[in-house]
Amino acid sequence: MATFLTSTAGLKFTVRRLPAVLVVPAAPTPREMNRLSDIDDQDGLRFRVPIVQLYRRNASCDGLDPAAVIRDAVARALVHYYPLAGRLRKLDGRKLAVDCTAEGVPFVEADADDVRLEDFGDGDSIHPPLPCLEELFFDVPAATSSIANSPLVHIQVTRLACGGFILAVQMSHTVADGHPAVAELARGAVAPTVRPVWARDLLLARNPPRPSFAHREYDELPLDDPIALPADELVQGSVFFGPQDVAAIKARLAPGLRERSTTFDVLTAFLWKCRTMALQLRDTDDEVRLGFAVSACHGKRGLCLPRGYYGNTIALPVAISTAGELCVNPVGYAVELVRKAKAEVDVEYIQSVADLMVLRGRPNFANARLYMVSDLTKIGFAGLDYGWGQPVYGGVATMGLSPIPWMSSFLIPCKNAKGESGIVVPLCLPRRAMDRFTEEVGKLKMRYSSL
């Protein structure tokens, strides 16, 4: 159960970059100021999401330059997604808007003459942490740096010695929750199958704002965090869960809960428990939190947004427990907390978040003793085909998307070295805590395997 994967962090290489160029829309676009929604511009989403996609050589594409193909597709996509060619501006009340200037997207093409795709991992088992990100991303600003007045998207295409290539994209999370339709245009489509829709006014705060939930995810907590450590004291790792692992954890749940719980429910609860045990907090009465993104577009109580809406539609509820209760209770205890937090999210919950943003000046998430898990298994990065087939790996490039790398993990579709499909979860912990985490996972493995 839960195999720990080897890392390629020791791989070192350098790339040769051409100067960055600005890719502008391939046709004239509207010049306007588009306000973001009050879900888009909350403080906790004001960062750039680094995404990498690694592609094999495709003999049918020999003679084609992936950088040129993607650059042309970006220019045509920006006609439809023209706000992405603009710049963010700050308005009164910390409100953000996109100034649709058509200035363009910085684009760099590069070559890595000394590295091949297989150097990143065996077969389809490539996973974070990926090495030498500073070579794959030509501009990697600090997560805390201002996103105002800077490009919304940065792109680098790096050609590899084997004929494959790496596409690295940084996108402002405030503007888009996902990937623009560049891939289908690169394959020859004249226009995106689904036309993009802005419509951010549909998720603005009410007048007057009237939050209707407690929203513990935005609690005002003390800034000191007993598990905060300098980055140089942290180690990175990845753990792989196959279908049998998930089934073994589910088998230990109470009847009824077992049938109602999703793979996400089970894995996030399992990880939260093991991680908390590994951290060995001194005060067992300390509150620990598990945060996760829930889209409010699904289910009977989901948002009714137009097809093609590409803004943020997520809430970030939290499950809360004392460290002691989480550690001594079975995994089912944590699963129940996850399910309860998820169940709150509906149309009213999202509206309540938008209202709270305006009333409280767009607060950040309460980070103290928080573990944030994001489900990327259905987001689509792993299936984007630019003409070279699906990527060997497509997803986040790094362990954390904030200045606090130990705070977050991702559920990413992946295959192990044996070719088995499953979910890989990267995480970052202090070295001793990582050793204990491995031990705790092993203990639960023995317990569950004995069924």
Coordinates of C-alpha atoms in Angstrom, one line a residue:
M1 CA 0.0 0.0 0.0
A2 CA 1.0 3.6 -0.6
T3 CA 4.3 3.2 -2.3
F4 CA 6.9 5.9 -1.8
L5 CA 8.3 7.0 -5.1
T6 CA 11.9 7.8 -5.9
S7 CA 12.8 11.4 -6.7
T8 CA 14.7 12.9 -9.6
A9 CA 15.6 16.0 -7.6
G10 CA 19.3 15.1 -8.1
L11 CA 19.0 15.6 -11.9
K12 CA 20.9 18.8 -13.0
F13 CA 20.7 20.4 -16.4
T14 CA 20.8 23.9 -18.0
V15 CA 18.9 25.2 -21.0
R16 CA 19.7 27.7 -23.8
R17 CA 16.9 30.3 -24.0
L18 CA 16.1 32.7 -26.8
P19 CA 14.9 36.2 -25.7
A20 CA 11.3 36.4 -24.5
V21 CA 8.8 37.6 -27.1
L22 CA 5.3 38.9 -26.4
V23 CA 2.7 36.8 -28.2
V24 CA -0.3 39.1 -28.9
P25 CA -3.8 38.2 -30.1
A26 CA -3.8 37.1 -33.8
A27 CA -6.7 39.5 -34.5
P28 CA -8.0 42.8 -33.0
T29 CA -9.7 42.4 -29.6
P30 CA -11.9 44.6 -27.4
R31 CA -10.2 47.3 -25.3
E32 CA -12.0 47.3 -21.9
M33 CA -11.6 47.0 -18.2
N34 CA -13.1 43.7 -16.9
R35 CA -13.7 43.4 -13.2
L36 CA -13.0 40.0 -11.6
S37 CA -15.6 38.3 -9.4
D38 CA -15.4 38.4 -5.6
I39 CA -14.5 34.7 -5.8
D40 CA -11.7 35.3 -8.2
D41 CA -9.8 38.1 -6.4
Q42 CA -9.7 36.8 -2.8
D43 CA -6.3 37.2 -1.3
G44 CA -5.6 33.4 -1.1
L45 CA -5.8 33.1 -4.9
R46 CA -3.4 35.9 -5.7
F47 CA -0.5 33.8 -7.0
R48 CA 0.7 32.1 -10.2
V49 CA 0.0 28.4 -10.7
P50 CA 3.1 26.7 -12.2
I51 CA 2.1 23.9 -14.6
V52 CA 4.4 21.6 -16.6
Q53 CA 3.5 19.1 -19.3
L54 CA 6.1 16.7 -20.6
Y55 CA 5.7 15.2 -24.1
R56 CA 7.5 12.4 -25.9
R57 CA 8.8 12.6 -29.4
N58 CA 6.1 11.8 -31.9
A59 CA 7.5 10.5 -35.3
S60 CA 4.5 11.9 -37.1
C61 CA 5.5 15.4 -35.9
D62 CA 9.1 15.2 -37.0
G63 CA 9.9 18.4 -38.8
L64 CA 7.5 20.4 -36.7
D65 CA 8.8 22.8 -34.1
P66 CA 6.6 22.5 -30.9
A67 CA 7.6 26.0 -29.9
A68 CA 6.4 27.5 -33.2
V69 CA 3.2 25.4 -33.2
I70 CA 2.3 26.4 -29.6
R71 CA 3.2 30.0 -30.1
D72 CA 0.9 30.3 -33.1
A73 CA -1.9 28.5 -31.2
V74 CA -1.5 30.9 -28.2
A75 CA -1.9 33.9 -30.6
R76 CA -5.1 32.5 -32.0
A77 CA -6.4 31.5 -28.6
L78 CA -5.9 35.0 -27.2
V79 CA -8.4 36.3 -29.7
H80 CA -11.0 34.4 -27.8
Y81 CA -9.4 34.6 -24.3
Y82 CA -8.3 38.2 -24.9
P83 CA -8.3 39.2 -21.2
L84 CA -5.3 36.9 -20.7
A85 CA -3.3 39.2 -23.0
G86 CA -4.0 42.1 -20.6
R87 CA -2.7 43.2 -17.2
L88 CA -4.3 43.1 -13.7
R89 CA -5.1 46.5 -12.1
K90 CA -5.9 47.2 -8.5
L91 CA -9.1 49.2 -7.8
D92 CA -10.5 50.7 -4.6
G93 CA -11.2 48.2 -1.8
R94 CA -8.5 45.8 -3.0
K95 CA -10.7 44.9 -6.0
L96 CA -8.9 43.5 -9.0
A97 CA -9.8 44.0 -12.7
V98 CA -8.2 43.0 -16.0
D99 CA -7.2 45.8 -18.2
C100 CA -7.6 44.3 -21.7
T101 CA -4.6 46.0 -23.3
A102 CA -3.7 43.2 -25.7
E103 CA -0.1 43.6 -24.6
G104 CA 0.4 39.9 -24.9
V105 CA 1.9 36.9 -23.2
P106 CA 5.6 36.5 -22.6
F107 CA 6.8 33.4 -24.5
V108 CA 10.3 31.8 -24.5
E109 CA 11.6 28.9 -26.5
A110 CA 14.6 27.0 -25.1
D111 CA 16.7 23.9 -25.7
A112 CA 18.0 21.4 -23.2
D113 CA 20.7 19.6 -25.2
D114 CA 21.9 17.4 -22.4
V115 CA 18.7 16.0 -21.0
R116 CA 16.2 13.5 -22.3
L117 CA 12.6 12.7 -21.2
E118 CA 13.6 9.4 -19.7
D119 CA 15.9 11.3 -17.3
F120 CA 12.8 12.6 -15.5
G121 CA 11.5 9.1 -14.7
D122 CA 10.7 5.6 -15.9
G123 CA 7.9 5.2 -18.4
D124 CA 4.8 7.1 -17.3
S125 CA 5.9 7.4 -13.7
I126 CA 7.1 11.0 -13.9
H127 CA 5.9 13.0 -10.9
P128 CA 6.8 16.0 -8.7
P129 CA 9.1 17.3 -7.4
L130 CA 10.6 17.9 -10.8
P131 CA 14.2 19.1 -11.0
C132 CA 15.6 22.4 -12.2
L133 CA 12.4 24.3 -12.3
E134 CA 14.4 27.5 -12.6
E135 CA 15.4 26.2 -16.1
L136 CA 11.9 25.3 -17.2
F137 CA 10.3 28.5 -16.1
F138 CA 12.0 31.6 -17.5
D139 CA 10.5 33.9 -14.9
V140 CA 9.7 32.5 -11.5
P141 CA 8.8 35.5 -9.3
A142 CA 8.3 34.9 -5.6
A143 CA 4.8 33.7 -4.6
T144 CA 4.4 36.8 -2.5
S145 CA 5.3 39.3 -5.2
S146 CA 2.7 41.6 -6.7
I147 CA 0.7 40.2 -9.6
A148 CA -0.7 43.7 -10.5
N149 CA 0.6 45.2 -13.7
S150 CA 2.4 42.1 -14.7
P151 CA 1.6 39.5 -17.4
L152 CA -1.2 37.1 -16.5
V153 CA 0.5 34.1 -18.3
H154 CA 4.1 33.1 -18.8
I155 CA 5.0 30.3 -21.2
Q156 CA 8.3 28.5 -22.0
V157 CA 8.7 25.6 -24.4
T158 CA 11.9 23.6 -23.9
R159 CA 13.0 21.1 -26.6
L160 CA 14.7 18.0 -25.3
A161 CA 17.6 16.0 -26.8
C162 CA 15.3 13.0 -27.4
G163 CA 12.8 15.0 -29.6
G164 CA 10.3 15.5 -26.8
F165 CA 9.6 18.8 -25.2
I166 CA 8.3 20.4 -22.0
L167 CA 5.6 23.1 -21.9
A168 CA 5.8 25.2 -18.7
V169 CA 3.1 27.7 -18.0
Q170 CA 2.5 30.1 -15.1
M171 CA -1.0 31.4 -14.9
S172 CA -2.6 33.9 -12.5
H173 CA -5.0 31.9 -10.4
T174 CA -7.2 35.0 -9.9
V175 CA -8.1 35.2 -13.6
A176 CA -8.6 31.6 -14.7
D177 CA -9.3 28.3 -12.9
G178 CA -7.8 26.0 -15.5
H179 CA -6.1 26.0 -18.9
P180 CA -7.1 28.0 -22.0
A181 CA -8.1 26.1 -25.1
V182 CA -4.7 26.3 -26.8
A183 CA -4.3 22.5 -27.3
E184 CA -7.2 22.1 -29.7
L185 CA -6.1 25.1 -31.7
A186 CA -2.5 23.6 -31.9
R187 CA -4.1 20.5 -33.4
G188 CA -5.7 22.6 -36.2
A189 CA -9.1 23.7 -34.8
V190 CA -10.3 27.1 -36.2
A191 CA -11.8 28.1 -32.8
P192 CA -12.3 26.6 -29.4
T193 CA -15.1 24.0 -29.3
V194 CA -16.5 25.8 -26.2
R195 CA -16.4 29.6 -26.5
P196 CA -15.1 31.3 -23.4
V197 CA -17.5 33.5 -21.4
W198 CA -16.4 36.2 -18.9
A199 CA -19.6 36.9 -16.9
R200 CA -17.8 37.6 -13.6
D201 CA -20.6 39.8 -12.5
L202 CA -22.5 36.5 -11.7
L203 CA -20.3 36.0 -8.7
L204 CA -20.1 39.4 -7.1
A205 CA -21.2 40.1 -3.5
R206 CA -24.7 41.0 -2.8
N207 CA -25.7 44.6 -1.9
P208 CA -25.6 44.8 1.0
P209 CA -23.3 41.8 1.7
R210 CA -24.7 39.3 4.1
P211 CA -22.5 36.2 4.8
S212 CA -24.6 33.3 5.9
F213 CA -21.9 30.8 7.1
A214 CA -19.3 30.9 9.7
H215 CA -16.5 30.4 7.2
R216 CA -13.9 29.0 9.6
E217 CA -11.4 28.9 6.7
Y218 CA -11.0 32.7 7.2
D219 CA -10.7 32.7 11.0
E220 CA -8.3 35.3 12.4
L221 CA -5.7 33.2 14.0
P222 CA -2.3 34.1 15.7
L223 CA 0.4 34.3 13.1
D224 CA 2.8 32.0 15.0
D225 CA 2.6 28.4 13.8
P226 CA 4.3 25.6 15.7
I227 CA 5.0 23.6 12.6
A228 CA 6.5 26.5 10.5
L229 CA 10.1 25.8 9.6
P230 CA 12.7 27.4 7.2
A231 CA 12.6 25.9 3.7
D232 CA 16.1 24.5 4.0
E233 CA 15.0 22.2 6.8
L234 CA 12.3 20.5 4.6
V235 CA 12.5 17.4 2.4
Q236 CA 10.2 16.5 -0.4
G237 CA 8.6 13.2 -1.2
S238 CA 5.8 11.6 -3.2
V239 CA 3.6 8.7 -2.2
F240 CA 1.6 6.5 -4.7
F241 CA -1.9 5.1 -4.0
G242 CA -3.3 2.4 -6.3
P243 CA -6.9 1.3 -6.4
Q244 CA -6.2 -1.5 -4.0
D245 CA -4.8 0.9 -1.5
V246 CA -8.0 3.0 -1.6
A247 CA -10.1 -0.1 -1.3
A248 CA -8.1 -1.3 1.7
I249 CA -8.7 2.1 3.5
K250 CA -12.4 2.1 2.6
A251 CA -12.8 -1.4 3.9
R252 CA -11.9 -0.2 7.4
L253 CA -14.7 2.4 7.4
A254 CA -18.1 1.8 9.0
P255 CA -20.9 0.4 6.8
G256 CA -22.7 3.3 5.1
L257 CA -19.8 5.6 5.4
R258 CA -17.8 3.2 3.2
E259 CA -20.3 3.4 0.4
R260 CA -20.8 7.2 0.6
S261 CA -17.1 8.1 0.7
T262 CA -15.2 9.0 -2.5
T263 CA -11.6 8.4 -3.2
F264 CA -10.9 12.0 -2.4
D265 CA -12.6 11.8 1.0
V266 CA -10.6 8.7 1.9
L267 CA -7.2 9.8 0.8
T268 CA -7.3 13.3 2.2
A269 CA -8.5 12.0 5.5
F270 CA -5.8 9.3 5.5
L271 CA -3.1 11.8 4.6
W272 CA -4.3 14.4 7.2
K273 CA -4.2 11.8 10.0
C274 CA -0.7 10.4 9.1
R275 CA 0.7 13.9 8.6
T276 CA -0.6 15.1 11.9
M277 CA 0.8 12.1 13.7
A278 CA 4.1 12.6 12.1
L279 CA 4.3 16.3 13.2
Q280 CA 4.0 15.3 16.8
L281 CA 2.5 18.6 18.0
R282 CA 3.3 19.2 21.7
D283 CA -0.2 20.3 22.6
T284 CA -2.8 17.7 21.6
D285 CA -5.5 20.3 22.1
D286 CA -4.2 22.4 19.3
E287 CA -6.6 22.8 16.4
V288 CA -5.4 21.3 13.1
R289 CA -7.2 22.0 9.8
L290 CA -7.6 20.3 6.5
G291 CA -8.6 22.6 3.7
F292 CA -9.6 21.6 0.1
A293 CA -11.1 23.2 -3.0
V294 CA -14.7 22.3 -3.8
S295 CA -16.3 23.4 -7.0
A296 CA -19.8 24.7 -6.6
C297 CA -20.7 23.9 -10.2
H298 CA -21.7 20.4 -9.6
G299 CA -24.7 18.6 -8.0
K300 CA -28.3 19.5 -7.6
R301 CA -27.4 22.6 -5.6
G302 CA -24.7 23.8 -8.0
L303 CA -24.1 27.2 -9.6
C304 CA -25.9 27.8 -12.8
L305 CA -23.1 29.5 -14.9
P306 CA -22.9 29.7 -18.7
R307 CA -21.0 27.0 -20.5
G308 CA -17.5 28.3 -21.2
Y309 CA -17.2 30.3 -17.9
Y310 CA -13.5 30.1 -17.1
G311 CA -13.3 32.0 -13.8
N312 CA -13.0 30.5 -10.3
T313 CA -16.0 28.7 -8.9
I314 CA -14.4 27.1 -5.9
A315 CA -14.8 27.4 -2.2
L316 CA -12.2 26.3 0.3
P317 CA -13.9 24.8 3.3
V318 CA -12.0 23.4 6.2
A319 CA -12.4 20.3 8.4
I320 CA -11.2 21.0 11.9
S321 CA -10.2 18.7 14.8
T322 CA -7.9 18.8 17.8
A323 CA -4.6 17.1 17.0
G324 CA -5.2 14.6 19.8
E325 CA -8.6 13.5 18.5
L326 CA -7.4 13.2 15.0
C327 CA -4.5 11.0 16.0
V328 CA -6.3 8.6 18.4
N329 CA -9.5 8.1 16.3
P330 CA -9.7 5.8 13.3
V331 CA -9.5 7.2 9.8
G332 CA -13.3 7.1 9.6
Y333 CA -13.4 10.0 12.1
A334 CA -11.4 12.2 9.7
V335 CA -13.5 11.0 6.7
E336 CA -16.7 12.2 8.4
L337 CA -15.2 15.6 9.0
V338 CA -14.1 15.9 5.4
R339 CA -17.6 14.9 4.1
K340 CA -19.3 17.3 6.5
A341 CA -17.2 20.2 5.3
K342 CA -17.7 19.3 1.6
A343 CA -21.5 19.0 2.1
E344 CA -21.8 22.7 3.2
V345 CA -20.7 24.0 -0.2
D346 CA -23.5 25.0 -2.5
V347 CA -24.7 28.2 -4.3
E348 CA -25.5 30.0 -1.0
Y349 CA -22.0 29.1 0.4
I350 CA -20.3 30.6 -2.6
Q351 CA -22.4 33.7 -2.4
S352 CA -21.6 33.9 1.3
V353 CA -17.9 33.8 0.5
A354 CA -18.2 36.6 -2.0
D355 CA -20.1 38.7 0.6
L356 CA -17.5 38.0 3.2
M357 CA -14.7 39.1 0.8
V358 CA -16.2 42.6 0.5
L359 CA -17.0 43.0 4.2
R360 CA -13.6 41.9 5.5
G361 CA -11.3 43.4 2.8
R362 CA -10.6 40.1 1.0
P363 CA -8.8 38.1 3.9
N364 CA -6.4 35.3 3.3
F365 CA -7.0 31.8 4.5
A366 CA -6.2 31.0 8.1
N367 CA -2.8 29.2 7.6
A368 CA -1.9 28.1 11.1
R369 CA -1.7 24.3 11.4
L370 CA -3.4 24.1 8.0
Y371 CA -2.9 21.2 5.5
M372 CA -4.3 22.1 2.1
V373 CA -5.1 19.2 -0.4
S374 CA -6.2 19.9 -4.0
D375 CA -7.7 17.3 -6.3
L376 CA -6.1 17.5 -9.7
T377 CA -7.3 14.1 -11.0
K378 CA -10.1 15.6 -13.1
I379 CA -8.8 19.0 -14.0
G380 CA -7.6 17.9 -17.4
F381 CA -3.9 18.9 -17.5
A382 CA -2.9 15.2 -18.1
G383 CA -5.0 15.0 -21.2
L384 CA -3.9 18.2 -23.2
D385 CA -2.8 17.1 -26.7
Y386 CA -1.0 19.8 -28.8
G387 CA -0.5 17.3 -31.7
W388 CA 2.2 15.2 -30.0
G389 CA -0.3 13.0 -28.1
Q390 CA -1.1 13.2 -24.4
P391 CA 1.7 14.3 -22.0
V392 CA 3.7 11.7 -20.0
Y393 CA 3.0 14.0 -17.1
G394 CA 0.7 17.0 -16.9
G395 CA 0.1 18.9 -13.7
V396 CA 1.7 21.1 -11.0
A397 CA 5.4 21.6 -11.2
T398 CA 6.2 22.0 -7.5
M399 CA 5.2 20.9 -4.1
G400 CA 3.4 24.0 -2.8
L401 CA 1.8 27.0 -4.4
S402 CA 2.6 29.4 -1.6
P403 CA 5.5 30.7 0.4
I404 CA 4.7 27.8 2.8
P405 CA 5.6 24.7 0.8
W406 CA 4.9 22.2 3.6
M407 CA 1.3 23.4 3.8
S408 CA -0.1 21.8 0.6
S409 CA -0.4 18.6 -1.4
F410 CA -2.1 17.5 -4.6
L411 CA -3.8 14.4 -5.8
I412 CA -2.4 13.8 -9.3
P413 CA -3.3 11.0 -11.7
C414 CA -0.1 9.0 -12.3
K415 CA 1.3 5.6 -13.1
N416 CA 3.9 3.8 -11.0
A417 CA 7.1 2.1 -12.4
K418 CA 5.0 -1.0 -13.0
G419 CA 2.6 0.9 -15.2
E420 CA -0.3 0.7 -12.7
S421 CA -2.7 3.7 -12.8
G422 CA -3.3 5.5 -9.5
I423 CA -2.8 8.7 -7.7
V424 CA 0.5 10.3 -6.6
V425 CA 0.6 12.8 -3.7
P426 CA 3.6 15.0 -3.4
L427 CA 4.3 16.4 0.1
C428 CA 6.9 18.4 1.9
L429 CA 7.8 18.0 5.6
P430 CA 10.7 18.5 8.0
R431 CA 13.1 15.6 7.6
R432 CA 12.3 13.9 10.9
A433 CA 8.5 14.3 10.3
M434 CA 8.9 12.8 6.8
D435 CA 10.6 9.8 8.4
R436 CA 7.7 9.5 10.9
F437 CA 5.1 10.0 8.1
T438 CA 6.6 7.1 6.2
E439 CA 6.5 5.0 9.4
E440 CA 2.8 5.9 10.1
V441 CA 1.8 5.1 6.5
G442 CA 3.6 1.8 6.9
K443 CA 1.8 1.0 10.2
L444 CA -1.5 1.6 8.6
K445 CA -0.5 -0.4 5.6
M446 CA 0.1 -3.4 7.8
R447 CA -3.1 -2.9 9.7
Y448 CA -5.2 -2.6 6.5
S449 CA -3.4 -5.4 4.6
S450 CA -4.3 -7.8 7.4
L451 CA -8.0 -7.6 6.5

